[in-house]
PDB file of C-alpha atoms in Angstrom:
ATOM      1  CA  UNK A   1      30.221 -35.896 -14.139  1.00  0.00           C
ATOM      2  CA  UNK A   2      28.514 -34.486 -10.872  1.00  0.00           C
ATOM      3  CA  UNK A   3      29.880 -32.063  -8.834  1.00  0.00           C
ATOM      4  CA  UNK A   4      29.250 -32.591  -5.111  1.00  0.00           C
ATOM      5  CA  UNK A   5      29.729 -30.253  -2.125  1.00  0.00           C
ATOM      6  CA  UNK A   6      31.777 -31.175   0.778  1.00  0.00           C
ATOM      7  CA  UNK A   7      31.358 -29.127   3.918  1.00  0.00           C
ATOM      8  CA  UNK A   8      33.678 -28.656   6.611  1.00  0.00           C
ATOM      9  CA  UNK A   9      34.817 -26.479   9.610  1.00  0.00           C
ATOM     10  CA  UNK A  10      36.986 -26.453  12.684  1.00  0.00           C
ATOM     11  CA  UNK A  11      37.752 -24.302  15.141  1.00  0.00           C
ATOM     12  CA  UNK A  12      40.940 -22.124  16.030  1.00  0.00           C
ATOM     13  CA  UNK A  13      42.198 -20.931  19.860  1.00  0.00           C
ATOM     14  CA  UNK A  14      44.058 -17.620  18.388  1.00  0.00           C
ATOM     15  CA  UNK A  15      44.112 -15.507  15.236  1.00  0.00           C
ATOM     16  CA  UNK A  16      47.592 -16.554  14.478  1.00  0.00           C
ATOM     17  CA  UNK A  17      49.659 -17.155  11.162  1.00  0.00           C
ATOM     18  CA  UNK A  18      50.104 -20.465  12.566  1.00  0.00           C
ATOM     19  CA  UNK A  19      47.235 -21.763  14.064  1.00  0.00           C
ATOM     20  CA  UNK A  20      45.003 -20.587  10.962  1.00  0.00           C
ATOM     21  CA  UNK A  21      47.247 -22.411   8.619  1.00  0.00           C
ATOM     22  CA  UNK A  22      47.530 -25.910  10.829  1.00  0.00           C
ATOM     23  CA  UNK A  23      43.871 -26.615  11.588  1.00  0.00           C
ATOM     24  CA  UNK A  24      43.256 -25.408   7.862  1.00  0.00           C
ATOM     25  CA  UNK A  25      45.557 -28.227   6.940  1.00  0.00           C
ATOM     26  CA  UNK A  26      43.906 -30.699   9.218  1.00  0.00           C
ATOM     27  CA  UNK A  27      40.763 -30.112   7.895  1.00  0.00           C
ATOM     28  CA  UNK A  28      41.802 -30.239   4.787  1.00  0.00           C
ATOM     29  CA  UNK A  29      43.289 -33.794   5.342  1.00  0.00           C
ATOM     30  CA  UNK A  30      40.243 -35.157   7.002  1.00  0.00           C
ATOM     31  CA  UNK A  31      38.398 -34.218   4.081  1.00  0.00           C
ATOM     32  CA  UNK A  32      40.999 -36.086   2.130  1.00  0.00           C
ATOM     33  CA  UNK A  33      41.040 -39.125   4.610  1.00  0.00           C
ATOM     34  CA  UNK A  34      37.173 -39.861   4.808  1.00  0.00           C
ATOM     35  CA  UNK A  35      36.249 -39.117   1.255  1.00  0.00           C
ATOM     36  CA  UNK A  36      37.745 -42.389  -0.741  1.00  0.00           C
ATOM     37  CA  UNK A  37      39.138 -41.128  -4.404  1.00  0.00           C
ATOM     38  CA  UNK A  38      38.978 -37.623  -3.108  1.00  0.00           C
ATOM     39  CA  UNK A  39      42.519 -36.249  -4.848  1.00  0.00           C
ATOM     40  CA  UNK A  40      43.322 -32.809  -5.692  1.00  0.00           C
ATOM     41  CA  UNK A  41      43.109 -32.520  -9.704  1.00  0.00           C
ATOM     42  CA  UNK A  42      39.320 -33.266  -9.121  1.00  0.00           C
ATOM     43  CA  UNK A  43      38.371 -30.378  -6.572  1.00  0.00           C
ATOM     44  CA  UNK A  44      36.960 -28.130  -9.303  1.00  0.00           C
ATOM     45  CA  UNK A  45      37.457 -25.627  -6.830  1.00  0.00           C
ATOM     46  CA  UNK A  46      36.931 -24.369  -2.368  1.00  0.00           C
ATOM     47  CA  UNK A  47      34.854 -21.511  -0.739  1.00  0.00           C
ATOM     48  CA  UNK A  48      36.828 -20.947   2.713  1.00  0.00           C
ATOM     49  CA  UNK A  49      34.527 -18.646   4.891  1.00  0.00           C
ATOM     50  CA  UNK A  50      36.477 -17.488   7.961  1.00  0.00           C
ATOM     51  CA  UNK A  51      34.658 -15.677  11.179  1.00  0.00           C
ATOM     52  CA  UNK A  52      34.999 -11.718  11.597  1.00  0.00           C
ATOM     53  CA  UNK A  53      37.587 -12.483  13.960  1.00  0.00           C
ATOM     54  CA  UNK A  54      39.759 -14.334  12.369  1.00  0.00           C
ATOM     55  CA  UNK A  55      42.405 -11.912   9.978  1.00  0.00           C
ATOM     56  CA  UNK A  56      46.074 -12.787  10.224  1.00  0.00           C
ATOM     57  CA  UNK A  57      46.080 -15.198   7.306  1.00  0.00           C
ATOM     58  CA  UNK A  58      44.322 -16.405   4.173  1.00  0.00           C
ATOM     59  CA  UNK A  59      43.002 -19.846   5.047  1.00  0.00           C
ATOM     60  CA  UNK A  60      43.902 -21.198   1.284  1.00  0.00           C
ATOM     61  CA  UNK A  61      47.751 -20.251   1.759  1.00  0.00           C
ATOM     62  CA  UNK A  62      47.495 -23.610   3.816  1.00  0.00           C
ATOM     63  CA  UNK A  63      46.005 -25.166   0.368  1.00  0.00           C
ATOM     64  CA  UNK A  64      48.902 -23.826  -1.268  1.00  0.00           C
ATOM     65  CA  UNK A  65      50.976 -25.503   0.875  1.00  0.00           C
ATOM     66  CA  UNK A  66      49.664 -29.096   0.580  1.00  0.00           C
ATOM     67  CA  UNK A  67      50.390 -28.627  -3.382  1.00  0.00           C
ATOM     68  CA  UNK A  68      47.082 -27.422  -4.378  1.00  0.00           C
ATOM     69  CA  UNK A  69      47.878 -24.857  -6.414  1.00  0.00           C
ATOM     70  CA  UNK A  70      45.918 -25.326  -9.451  1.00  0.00           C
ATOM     71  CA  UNK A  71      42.527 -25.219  -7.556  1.00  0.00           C
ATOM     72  CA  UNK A  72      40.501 -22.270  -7.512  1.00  0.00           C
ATOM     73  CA  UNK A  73      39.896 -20.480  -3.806  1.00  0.00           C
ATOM     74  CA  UNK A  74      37.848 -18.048  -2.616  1.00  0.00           C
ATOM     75  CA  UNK A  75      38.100 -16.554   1.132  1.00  0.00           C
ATOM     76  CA  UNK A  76      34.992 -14.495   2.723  1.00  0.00           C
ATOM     77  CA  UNK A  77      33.700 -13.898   6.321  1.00  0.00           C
ATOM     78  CA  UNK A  78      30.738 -15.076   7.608  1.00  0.00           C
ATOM     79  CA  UNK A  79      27.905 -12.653   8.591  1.00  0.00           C
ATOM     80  CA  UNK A  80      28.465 -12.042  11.860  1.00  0.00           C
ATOM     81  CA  UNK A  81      25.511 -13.248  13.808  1.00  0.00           C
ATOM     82  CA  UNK A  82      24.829 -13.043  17.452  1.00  0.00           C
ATOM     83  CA  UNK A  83      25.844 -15.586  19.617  1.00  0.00           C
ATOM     84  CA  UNK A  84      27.433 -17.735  16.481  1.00  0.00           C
ATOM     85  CA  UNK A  85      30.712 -19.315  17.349  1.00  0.00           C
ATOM     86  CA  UNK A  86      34.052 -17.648  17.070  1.00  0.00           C
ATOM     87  CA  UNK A  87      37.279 -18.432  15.462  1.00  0.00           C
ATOM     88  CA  UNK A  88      35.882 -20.600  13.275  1.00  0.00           C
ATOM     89  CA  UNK A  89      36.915 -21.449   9.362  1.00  0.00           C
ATOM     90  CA  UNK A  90      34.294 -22.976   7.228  1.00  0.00           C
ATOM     91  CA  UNK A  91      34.469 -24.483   3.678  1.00  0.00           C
ATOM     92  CA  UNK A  92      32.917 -25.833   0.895  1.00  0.00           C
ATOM     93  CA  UNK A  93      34.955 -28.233  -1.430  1.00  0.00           C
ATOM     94  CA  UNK A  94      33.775 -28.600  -4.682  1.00  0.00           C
ATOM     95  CA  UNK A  95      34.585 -31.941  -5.884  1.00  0.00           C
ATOM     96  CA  UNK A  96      33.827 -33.919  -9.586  1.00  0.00           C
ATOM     97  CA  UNK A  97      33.049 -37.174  -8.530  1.00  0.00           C
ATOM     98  CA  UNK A  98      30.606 -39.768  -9.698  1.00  0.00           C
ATOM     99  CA  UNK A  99      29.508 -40.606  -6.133  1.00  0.00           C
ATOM    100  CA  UNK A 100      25.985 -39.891  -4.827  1.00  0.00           C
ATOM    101  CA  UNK A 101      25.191 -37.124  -1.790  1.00  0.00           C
ATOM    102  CA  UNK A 102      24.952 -39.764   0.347  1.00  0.00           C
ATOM    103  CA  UNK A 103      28.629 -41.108   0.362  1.00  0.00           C
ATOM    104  CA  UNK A 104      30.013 -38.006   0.770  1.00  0.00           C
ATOM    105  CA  UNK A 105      31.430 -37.132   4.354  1.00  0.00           C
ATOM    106  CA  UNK A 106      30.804 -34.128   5.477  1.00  0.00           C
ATOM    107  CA  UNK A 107      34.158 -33.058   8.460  1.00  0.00           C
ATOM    108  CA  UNK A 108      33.582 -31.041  11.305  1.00  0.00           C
ATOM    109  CA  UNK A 109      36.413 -31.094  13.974  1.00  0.00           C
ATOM    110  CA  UNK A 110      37.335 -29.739  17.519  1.00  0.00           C
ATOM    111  CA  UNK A 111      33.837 -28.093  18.962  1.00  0.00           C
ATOM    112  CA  UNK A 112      32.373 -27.093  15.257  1.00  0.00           C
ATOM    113  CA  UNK A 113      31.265 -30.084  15.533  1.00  0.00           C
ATOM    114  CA  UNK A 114      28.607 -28.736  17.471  1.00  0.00           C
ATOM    115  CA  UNK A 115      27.292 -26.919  14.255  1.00  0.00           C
ATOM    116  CA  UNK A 116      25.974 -29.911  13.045  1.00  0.00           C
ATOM    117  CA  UNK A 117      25.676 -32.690  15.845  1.00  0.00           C
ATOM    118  CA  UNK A 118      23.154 -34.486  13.370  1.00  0.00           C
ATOM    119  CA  UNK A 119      26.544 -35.014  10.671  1.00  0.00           C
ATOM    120  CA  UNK A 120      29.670 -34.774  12.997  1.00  0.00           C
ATOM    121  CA  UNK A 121      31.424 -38.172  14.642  1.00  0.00           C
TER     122      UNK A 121
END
């Protein structure tokens, strides 16, 4: 079976406990919502990549939360590039699925959607 990426990102408004692990969530669901078949014992595992300014929590402890327990996680920051835009968390979802590239949906919320106009609704 395949393994296929899934990208996402959203933004935060403060380096909180709180607001790190609810719009981790919400991504998290999206990605869930707009990928049909997409359940948790097939994620073979998720790379979270979190901006330099972003530090007060883990972005997988919001993972844990939803049950996921048994998937593999990884947390980094991004390189921090000029101009690039703040408070943002960033992942790649590994999933085992026979679908092709093309059906998977990609989820980028609040304004990371301006990272990638040309995949974002």
């Amino acid at each position: 079976m395949p393994v296929r990426g899934i990208r996402g990102a959203i933004n935060i408004p403060a380096n909180t406990k709180e607001e790190i692990l609810s719009a981790t969530r919400e991504l998290l669901q999206a990605i869930l919502a707009e990928n049909a078949g997409l359940i948790k014992e097939d994620i073979a595992s998720i790379i979270f990549t979190t901006t330099q300014d972003i530090t007060a929590i883990f972005p997988p402890v919001a993972a844990r939360t939803l049950g996921w327990n048994a998937v593999p996680m990884l947390c980094s920051h991004e390189i921090p590039v000029p101009g690039s835009m703040p408070m943002t968390i960033r992942l790649l979802l590994h999933w085992n699925t026979d679908k092709i590239q093309n059906e998977i949906k990609h989820i980028y919320l609040r304004d990371a959607k301006k990272l990638r106009p040309d995949i974002a609704e």
